Tab-separated table of C-alpha atoms in Angstrom:
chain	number	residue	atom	x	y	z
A	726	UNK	CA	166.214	-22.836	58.495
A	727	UNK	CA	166.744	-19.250	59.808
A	728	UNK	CA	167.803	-16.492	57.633
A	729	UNK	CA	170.221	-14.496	58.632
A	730	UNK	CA	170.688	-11.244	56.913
A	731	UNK	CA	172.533	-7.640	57.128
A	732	UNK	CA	170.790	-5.009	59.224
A	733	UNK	CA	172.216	-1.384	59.056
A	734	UNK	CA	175.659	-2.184	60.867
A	735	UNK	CA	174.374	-5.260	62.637
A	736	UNK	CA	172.819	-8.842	61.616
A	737	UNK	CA	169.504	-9.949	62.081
A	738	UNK	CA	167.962	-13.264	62.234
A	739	UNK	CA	164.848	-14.487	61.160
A	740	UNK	CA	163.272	-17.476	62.602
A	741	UNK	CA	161.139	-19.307	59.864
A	742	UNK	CA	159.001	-21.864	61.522
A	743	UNK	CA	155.332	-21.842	60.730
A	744	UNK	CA	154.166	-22.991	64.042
A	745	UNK	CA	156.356	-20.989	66.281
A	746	UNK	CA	154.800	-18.058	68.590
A	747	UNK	CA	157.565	-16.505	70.139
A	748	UNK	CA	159.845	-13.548	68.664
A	749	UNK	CA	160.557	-13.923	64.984
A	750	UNK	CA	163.427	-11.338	64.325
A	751	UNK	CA	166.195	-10.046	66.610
A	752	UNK	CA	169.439	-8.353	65.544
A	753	UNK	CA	172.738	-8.452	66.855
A	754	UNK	CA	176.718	-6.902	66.621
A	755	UNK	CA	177.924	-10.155	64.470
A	756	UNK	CA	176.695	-12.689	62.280
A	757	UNK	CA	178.052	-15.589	64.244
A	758	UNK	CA	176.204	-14.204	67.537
A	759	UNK	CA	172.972	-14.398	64.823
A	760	UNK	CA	173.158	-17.774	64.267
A	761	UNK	CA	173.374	-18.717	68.090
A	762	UNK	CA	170.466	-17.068	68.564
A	763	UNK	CA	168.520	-18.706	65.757
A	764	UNK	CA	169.700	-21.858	66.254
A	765	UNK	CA	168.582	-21.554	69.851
A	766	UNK	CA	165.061	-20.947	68.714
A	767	UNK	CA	164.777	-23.541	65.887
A	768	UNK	CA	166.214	-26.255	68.446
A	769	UNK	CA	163.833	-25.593	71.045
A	770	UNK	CA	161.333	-26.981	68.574
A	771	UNK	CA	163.349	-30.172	68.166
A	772	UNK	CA	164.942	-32.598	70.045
A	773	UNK	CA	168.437	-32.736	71.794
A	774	UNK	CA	169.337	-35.157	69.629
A	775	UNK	CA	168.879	-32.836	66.246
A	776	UNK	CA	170.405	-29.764	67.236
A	777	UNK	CA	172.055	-28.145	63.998
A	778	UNK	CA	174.765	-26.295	65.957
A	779	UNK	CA	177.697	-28.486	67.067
A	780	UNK	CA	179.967	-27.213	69.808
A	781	UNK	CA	183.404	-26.749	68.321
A	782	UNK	CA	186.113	-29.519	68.342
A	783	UNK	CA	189.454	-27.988	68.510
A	784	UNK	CA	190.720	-25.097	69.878
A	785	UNK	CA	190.761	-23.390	66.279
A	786	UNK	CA	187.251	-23.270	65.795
A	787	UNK	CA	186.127	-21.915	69.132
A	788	UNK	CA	188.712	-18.986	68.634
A	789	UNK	CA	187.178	-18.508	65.467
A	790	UNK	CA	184.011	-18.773	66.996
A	791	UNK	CA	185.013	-15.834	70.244
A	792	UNK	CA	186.544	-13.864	67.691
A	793	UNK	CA	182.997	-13.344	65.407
A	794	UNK	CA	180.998	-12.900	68.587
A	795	UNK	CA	182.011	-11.957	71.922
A	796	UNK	CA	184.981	-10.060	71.438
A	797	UNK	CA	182.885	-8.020	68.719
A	798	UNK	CA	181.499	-6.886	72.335
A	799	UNK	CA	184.618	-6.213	74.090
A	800	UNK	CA	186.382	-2.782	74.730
A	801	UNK	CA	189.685	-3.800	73.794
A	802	UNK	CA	188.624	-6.675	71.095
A	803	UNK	CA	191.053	-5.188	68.527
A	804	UNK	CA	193.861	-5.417	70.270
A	805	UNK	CA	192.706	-9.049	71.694
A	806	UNK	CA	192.029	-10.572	68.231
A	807	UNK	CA	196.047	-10.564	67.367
A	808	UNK	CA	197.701	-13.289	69.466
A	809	UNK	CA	194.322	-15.200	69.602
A	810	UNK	CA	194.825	-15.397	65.679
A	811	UNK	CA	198.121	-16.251	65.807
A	812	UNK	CA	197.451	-19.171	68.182
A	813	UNK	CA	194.429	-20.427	66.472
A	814	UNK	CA	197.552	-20.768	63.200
A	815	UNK	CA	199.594	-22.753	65.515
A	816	UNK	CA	199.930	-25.626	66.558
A	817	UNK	CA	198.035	-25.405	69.484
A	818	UNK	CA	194.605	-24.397	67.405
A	819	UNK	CA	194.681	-27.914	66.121
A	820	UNK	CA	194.337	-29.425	69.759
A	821	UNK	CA	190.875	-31.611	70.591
A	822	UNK	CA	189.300	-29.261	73.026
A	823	UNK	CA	188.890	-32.350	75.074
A	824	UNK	CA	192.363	-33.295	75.036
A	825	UNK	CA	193.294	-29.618	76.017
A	826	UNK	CA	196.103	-29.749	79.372
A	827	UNK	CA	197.754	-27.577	81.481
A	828	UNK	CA	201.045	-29.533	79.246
A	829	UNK	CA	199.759	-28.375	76.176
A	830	UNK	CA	199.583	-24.198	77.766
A	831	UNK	CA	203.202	-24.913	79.414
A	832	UNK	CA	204.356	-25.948	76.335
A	833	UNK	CA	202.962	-22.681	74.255
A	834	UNK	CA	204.502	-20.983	77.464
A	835	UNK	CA	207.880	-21.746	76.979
A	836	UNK	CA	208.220	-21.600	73.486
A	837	UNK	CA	206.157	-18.095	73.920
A	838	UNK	CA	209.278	-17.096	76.581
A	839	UNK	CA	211.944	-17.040	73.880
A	840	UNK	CA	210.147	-14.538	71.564
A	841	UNK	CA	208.328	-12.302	74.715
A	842	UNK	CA	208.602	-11.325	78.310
A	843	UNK	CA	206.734	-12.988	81.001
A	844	UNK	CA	204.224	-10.004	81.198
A	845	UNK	CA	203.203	-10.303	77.832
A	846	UNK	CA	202.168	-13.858	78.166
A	847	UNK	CA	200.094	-13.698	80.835
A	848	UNK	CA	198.407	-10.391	79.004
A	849	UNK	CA	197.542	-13.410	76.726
A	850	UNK	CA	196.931	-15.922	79.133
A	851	UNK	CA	193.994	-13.820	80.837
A	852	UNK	CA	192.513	-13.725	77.620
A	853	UNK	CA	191.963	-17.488	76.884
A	854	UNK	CA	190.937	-17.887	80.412
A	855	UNK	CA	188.189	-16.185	79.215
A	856	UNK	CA	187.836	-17.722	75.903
A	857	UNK	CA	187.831	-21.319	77.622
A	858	UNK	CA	185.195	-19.719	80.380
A	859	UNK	CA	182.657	-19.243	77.319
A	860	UNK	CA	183.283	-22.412	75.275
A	861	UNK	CA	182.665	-24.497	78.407
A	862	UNK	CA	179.873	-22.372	79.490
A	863	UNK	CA	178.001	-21.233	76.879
A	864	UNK	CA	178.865	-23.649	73.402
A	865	UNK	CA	178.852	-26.962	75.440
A	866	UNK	CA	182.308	-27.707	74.878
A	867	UNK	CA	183.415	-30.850	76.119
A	868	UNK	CA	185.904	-28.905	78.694
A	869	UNK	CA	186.544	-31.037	82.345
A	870	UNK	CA	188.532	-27.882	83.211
A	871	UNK	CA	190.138	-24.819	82.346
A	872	UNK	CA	193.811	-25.430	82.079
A	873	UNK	CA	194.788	-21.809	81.054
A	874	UNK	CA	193.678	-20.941	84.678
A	875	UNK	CA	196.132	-23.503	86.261
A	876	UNK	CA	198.960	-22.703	84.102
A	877	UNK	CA	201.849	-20.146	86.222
A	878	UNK	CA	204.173	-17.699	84.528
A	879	UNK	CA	206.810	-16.993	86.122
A	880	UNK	CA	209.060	-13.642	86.264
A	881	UNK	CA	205.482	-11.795	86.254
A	882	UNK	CA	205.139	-7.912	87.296
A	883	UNK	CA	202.597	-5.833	86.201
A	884	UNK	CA	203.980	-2.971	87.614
A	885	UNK	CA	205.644	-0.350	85.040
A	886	UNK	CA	207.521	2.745	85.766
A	887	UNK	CA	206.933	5.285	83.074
A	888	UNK	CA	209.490	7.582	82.895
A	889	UNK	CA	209.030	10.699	80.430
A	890	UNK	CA	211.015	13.998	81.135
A	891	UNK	CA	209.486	17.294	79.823
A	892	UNK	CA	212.535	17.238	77.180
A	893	UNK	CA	210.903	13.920	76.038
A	894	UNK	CA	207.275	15.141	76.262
A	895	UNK	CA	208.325	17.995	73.906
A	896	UNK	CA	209.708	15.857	71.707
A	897	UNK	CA	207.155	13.160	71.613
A	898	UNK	CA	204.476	16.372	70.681
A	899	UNK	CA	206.585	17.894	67.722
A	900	UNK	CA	206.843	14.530	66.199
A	901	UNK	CA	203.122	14.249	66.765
A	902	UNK	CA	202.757	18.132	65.497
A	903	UNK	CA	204.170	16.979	61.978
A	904	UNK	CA	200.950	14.442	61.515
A	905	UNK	CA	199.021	15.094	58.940
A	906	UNK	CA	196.258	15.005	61.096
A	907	UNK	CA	196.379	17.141	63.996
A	908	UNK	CA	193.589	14.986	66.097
A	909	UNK	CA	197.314	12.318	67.151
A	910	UNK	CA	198.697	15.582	69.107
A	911	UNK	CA	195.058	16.624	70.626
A	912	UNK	CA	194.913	12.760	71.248
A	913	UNK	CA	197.991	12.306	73.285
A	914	UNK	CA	196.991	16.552	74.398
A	915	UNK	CA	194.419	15.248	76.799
A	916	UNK	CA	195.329	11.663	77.701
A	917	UNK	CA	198.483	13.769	79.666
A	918	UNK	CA	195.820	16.310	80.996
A	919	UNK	CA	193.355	14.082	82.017
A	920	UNK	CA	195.115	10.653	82.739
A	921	UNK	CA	191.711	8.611	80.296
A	922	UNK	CA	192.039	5.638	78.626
A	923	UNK	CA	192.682	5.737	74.937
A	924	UNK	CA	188.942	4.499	73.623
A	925	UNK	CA	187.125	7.014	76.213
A	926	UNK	CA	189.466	9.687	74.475
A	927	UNK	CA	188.127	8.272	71.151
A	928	UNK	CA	184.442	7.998	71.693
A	929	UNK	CA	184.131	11.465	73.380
A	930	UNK	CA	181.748	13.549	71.339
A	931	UNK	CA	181.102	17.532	71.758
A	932	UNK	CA	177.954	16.496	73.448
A	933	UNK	CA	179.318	15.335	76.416
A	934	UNK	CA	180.838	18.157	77.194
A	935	UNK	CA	180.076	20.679	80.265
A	936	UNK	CA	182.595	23.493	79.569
A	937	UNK	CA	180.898	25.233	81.605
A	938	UNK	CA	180.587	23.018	84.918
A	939	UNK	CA	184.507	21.547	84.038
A	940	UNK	CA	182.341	17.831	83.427
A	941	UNK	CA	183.021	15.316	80.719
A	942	UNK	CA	180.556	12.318	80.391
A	943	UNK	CA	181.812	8.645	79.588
A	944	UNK	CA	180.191	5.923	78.893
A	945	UNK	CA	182.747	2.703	78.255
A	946	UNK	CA	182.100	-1.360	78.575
A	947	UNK	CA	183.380	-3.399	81.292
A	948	UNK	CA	186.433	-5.771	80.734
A	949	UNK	CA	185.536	-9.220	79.949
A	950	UNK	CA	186.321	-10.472	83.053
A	951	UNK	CA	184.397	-8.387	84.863
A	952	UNK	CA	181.104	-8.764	82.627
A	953	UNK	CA	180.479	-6.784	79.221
A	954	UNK	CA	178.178	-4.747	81.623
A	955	UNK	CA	178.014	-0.444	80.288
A	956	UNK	CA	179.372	1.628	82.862
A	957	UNK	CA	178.764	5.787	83.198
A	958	UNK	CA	180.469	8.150	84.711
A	959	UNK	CA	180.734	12.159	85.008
A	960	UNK	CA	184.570	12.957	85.018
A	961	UNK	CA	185.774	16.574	86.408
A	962	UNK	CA	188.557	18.335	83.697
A	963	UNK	CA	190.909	19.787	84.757
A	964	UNK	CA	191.921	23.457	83.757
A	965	UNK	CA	194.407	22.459	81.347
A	966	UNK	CA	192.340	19.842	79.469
A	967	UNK	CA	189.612	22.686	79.307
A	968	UNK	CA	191.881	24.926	77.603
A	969	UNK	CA	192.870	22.569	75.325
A	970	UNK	CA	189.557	21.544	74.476
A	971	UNK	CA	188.574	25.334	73.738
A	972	UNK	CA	190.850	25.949	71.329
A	973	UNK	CA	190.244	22.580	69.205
A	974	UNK	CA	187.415	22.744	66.135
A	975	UNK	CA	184.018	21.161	66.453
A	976	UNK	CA	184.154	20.512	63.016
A	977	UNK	CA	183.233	16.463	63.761
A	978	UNK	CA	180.432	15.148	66.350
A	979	UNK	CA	183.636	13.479	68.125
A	980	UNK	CA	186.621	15.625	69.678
A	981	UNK	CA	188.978	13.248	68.389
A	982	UNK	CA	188.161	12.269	64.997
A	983	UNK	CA	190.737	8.788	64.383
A	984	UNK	CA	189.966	5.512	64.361
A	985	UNK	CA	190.967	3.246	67.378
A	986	UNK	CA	193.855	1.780	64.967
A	987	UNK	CA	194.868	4.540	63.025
A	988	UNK	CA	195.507	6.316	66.689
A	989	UNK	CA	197.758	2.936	67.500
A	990	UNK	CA	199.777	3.480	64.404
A	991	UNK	CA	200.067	7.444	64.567
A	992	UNK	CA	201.525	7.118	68.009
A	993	UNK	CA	203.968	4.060	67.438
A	994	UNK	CA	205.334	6.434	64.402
A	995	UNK	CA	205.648	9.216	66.525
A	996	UNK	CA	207.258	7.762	69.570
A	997	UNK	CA	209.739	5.604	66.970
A	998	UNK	CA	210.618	9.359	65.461
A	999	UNK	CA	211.123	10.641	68.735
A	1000	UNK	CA	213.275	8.061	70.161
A	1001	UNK	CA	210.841	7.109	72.776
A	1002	UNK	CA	210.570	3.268	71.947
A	1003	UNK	CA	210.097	2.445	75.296
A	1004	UNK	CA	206.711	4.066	75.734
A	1005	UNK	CA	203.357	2.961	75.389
A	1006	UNK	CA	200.031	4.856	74.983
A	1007	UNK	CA	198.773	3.425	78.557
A	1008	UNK	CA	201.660	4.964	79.972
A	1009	UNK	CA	200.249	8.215	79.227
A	1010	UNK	CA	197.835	7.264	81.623
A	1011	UNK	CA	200.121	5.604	83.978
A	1012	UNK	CA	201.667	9.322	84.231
A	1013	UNK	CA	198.972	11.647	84.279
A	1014	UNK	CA	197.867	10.126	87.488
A	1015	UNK	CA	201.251	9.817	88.550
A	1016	UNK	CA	201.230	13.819	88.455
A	1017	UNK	CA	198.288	14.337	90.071
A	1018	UNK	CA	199.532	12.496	93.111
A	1019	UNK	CA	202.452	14.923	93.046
A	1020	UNK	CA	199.807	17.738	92.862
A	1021	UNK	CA	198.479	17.050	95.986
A	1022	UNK	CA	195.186	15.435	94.884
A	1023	UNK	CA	194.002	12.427	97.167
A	1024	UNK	CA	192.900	8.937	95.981
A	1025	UNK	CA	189.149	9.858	96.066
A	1026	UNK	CA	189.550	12.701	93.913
A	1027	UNK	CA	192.017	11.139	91.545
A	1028	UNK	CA	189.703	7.495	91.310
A	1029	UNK	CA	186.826	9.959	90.472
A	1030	UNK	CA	188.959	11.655	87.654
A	1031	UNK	CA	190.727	8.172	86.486
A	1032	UNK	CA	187.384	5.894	87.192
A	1033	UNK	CA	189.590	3.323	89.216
A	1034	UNK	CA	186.668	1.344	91.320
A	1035	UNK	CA	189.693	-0.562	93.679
A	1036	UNK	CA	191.535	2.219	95.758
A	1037	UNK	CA	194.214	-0.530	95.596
A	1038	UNK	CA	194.760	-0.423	92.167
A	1039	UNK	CA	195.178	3.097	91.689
A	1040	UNK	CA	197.468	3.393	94.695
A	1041	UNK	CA	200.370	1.297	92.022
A	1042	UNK	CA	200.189	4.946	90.468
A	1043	UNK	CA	201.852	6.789	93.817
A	1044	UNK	CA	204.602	4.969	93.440
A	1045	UNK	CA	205.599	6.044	89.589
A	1046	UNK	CA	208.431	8.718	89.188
A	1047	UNK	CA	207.178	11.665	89.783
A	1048	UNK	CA	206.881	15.757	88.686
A	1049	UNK	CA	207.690	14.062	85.484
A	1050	UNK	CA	204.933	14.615	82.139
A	1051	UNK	CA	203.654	17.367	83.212
C-alpha cells in the first residue's frame, strides 16, 4: 500500500511497489487528491478487477469526496463547501448515485424555495452540476446522466441593482473605521476604487505593485466551470486607488492582511451596524464599474480594469444606477 504523508502545507504520496519504475513520490493540495493518485499507480499494476478505490455510492460520499479534493482547488471553495455540506446532511446525500433523478433535484428545489429565493438555488445548482460532471467523469460513478443540468428554476435573474448613496458609503466606512483592524476599511477602500474581486484584493502583495507605472499584477484561478486553469493579468489603478495605497503600511508582504473569512465576517458586521443589510461585498464590485461607465470610460478600458473576458457580461454593469458609490 501507498503511504501517504504530510508535506509542508500539502500531502505527498509514496508509491511502495518493489517492481515499479515510474515516479515514486508526488505531492498534492489534499490528502484525498493523494490517494487518487496512488491508487492510480498501485492499480495499474493490478487488474480491473482488484482496484482498491471504489467509486462512491451515494451522493454523500462523493460530496465528501469534491469537498477534500477539487474544491481545495477552487477560487471560491469556501464559500462552495456550505450548502454542499448541508445537502450531503440531508436527505438527498443518502440517495444511490444511480438512482439519482431530475425528481429527486425538483424535490430539493421546492422544499429549497420556501427557505430561499430562486437565485440562490441555482447559485447552488451550478455547483453540483459540476460536482456530478467529476463523479461521472473522473471517479467512475455509475451516473447515465446529469440530472442537476436538466432541472429549471424558475423566477431566476441574475441581474442585481446595487444601490449605495454617498450618505450610505460614509456610513458603511465609519462602521468599518471602528474595526479593530483597519485592513476591513482599506479592504472595502479599494474594491470601490478599483471595482476587483474580493480574493484578488486579498492575495495582492506589495510586490505586485507598479506605483510608479499606475499597474497592479493578478494572478487568480479560473471558475470551475471554466477549468481550474491560472489566469494573469496587469490591471491599470486608478488615481484614487494609488493614493490610497500610498498612504497604507507595508508592514505585511500582502496589502490586505485578513483572511478570506475573517474579511466575510468583518463586512457582514459592518454593513448590519450600518443598516445596509441589503448589500453584499460583490456589489462593491457591481458599483465600481457601474461608476466608471458614468465616468466616461468605454468597455475595453473598463474589461481591462475589471478582467471581464465577455464584453456581454460586463455590459449588465451599464445598466446599474448610476453616479452612485463614488
Amino acid at each position: 500500500m501507498a503511504t501517504i504523508r504530510r508535506s509542508g502545507s500539502g500531502w505527498q504520496a509514496l508509491i511502495r511497489k518493489k517492481k515499479y519504475q515510474g515516479q515514486t513520490s508526488k505531492t498534492f493540495s489534499s490528502k484525498a487528491a493523494a490517494k487518487l493518485w496512488a491508487n492510480a499507480v498501485e492499480s495499474s499494476l493490478k487488474t480491473p478487477a482488484k482496484l482498491d478505490l471504489k467509486p462512491p455510492q451515494i451522493l454523500r460520499e462523493a460530496i465528501d469526496l469534491y469537498i477534500q479534493g477539487p474544491l481545495q482547488d477552487h477560487l471560491s471553495g469556501a464559500n462552495e463547501q456550505y450548502p454542499l455540506k448541508a445537502l450531503a446532511n440531508s436527505w438527498m446525500g443518502g440517495v444511490l448515485l444511480e438512482e439519482l433523478s431530475i425528481r429527486h433535484f425538483a424535490l430539493w428545489r421546492d422544499e429549497r424555495l420556501i427557505k430561499v429565493k430562486p437565485n440562490t438555488i441555482m447559485r447552488e445548482l451550478r455547483i453540483l452540476r459540476v460536482l456530478l460532471d467529476w463523479a461521472k467523469d473522473e471517479l467512475g460513478c455509475q451516473l447515465s446522466s446529469n440530472p442537476a443540468r436538466e432541472l429549471k428554476v424558475r423566477g431566476v435573474s441574475d441581474a442585481r441593482f446595487p444601490y449605495f448613496t454617498p450618505a450610505q458609503k460614509k456610513k458603511l466606512l465609519t462602521a468599518l473605521g471602528q474595526s479593530k483592524n483597519p485592513n476591513h476599511k482599506r479592504l472595502t477602500q479599494l474594491a470601490l476604487a478599483t471595482g476587483m474581486r474580493r480574493s484578488e484584493l486579498l492575495a495582492i502583495k506589495w510586490s505586485d505593485l507598479d506605483l510608479k507605472n499606475k499597474l497592479v499584477h493578478l494572478s487568480r484561478k479560473d471558475c470551475a466551470a471554466t477549468g481550474r486553469q491560472s489566469s494573469q493579468r496587469f490591471v491599470p489603478l486608478s488615481p484614487q486607488s494609488i493614493a490610497l495605497l500610498k498612504n497604507y503600511p507595508k508592514t505585511n508582504p500582502r496589502v490586505i492582511d485578513l483572511t478570506i473569512g475573517a474579511a466575510r465576517h468583518g463586512f457582514n458586521r459592518a454593513r448590519k451596524a450600518a443598516g445596509l443589510n441589503h448589500l453584499r461585498f460583490h456589489d462593491l464590485r457591481h458599483i465600481a464599474i457601474s461608476n466608471m461607465w458614468a465616468a466616461g470610460m468605454n468597455a475595453l478600458q473598463i474589461s481591462e480594469a475589471s478582467g471581464h473576458k465577455d464584453l456581454r457580461m460586463l455590459m449588465r454593469y451599464s445598466h446599474y444606477q448610476l453616479g452612485y458609490g463614488g
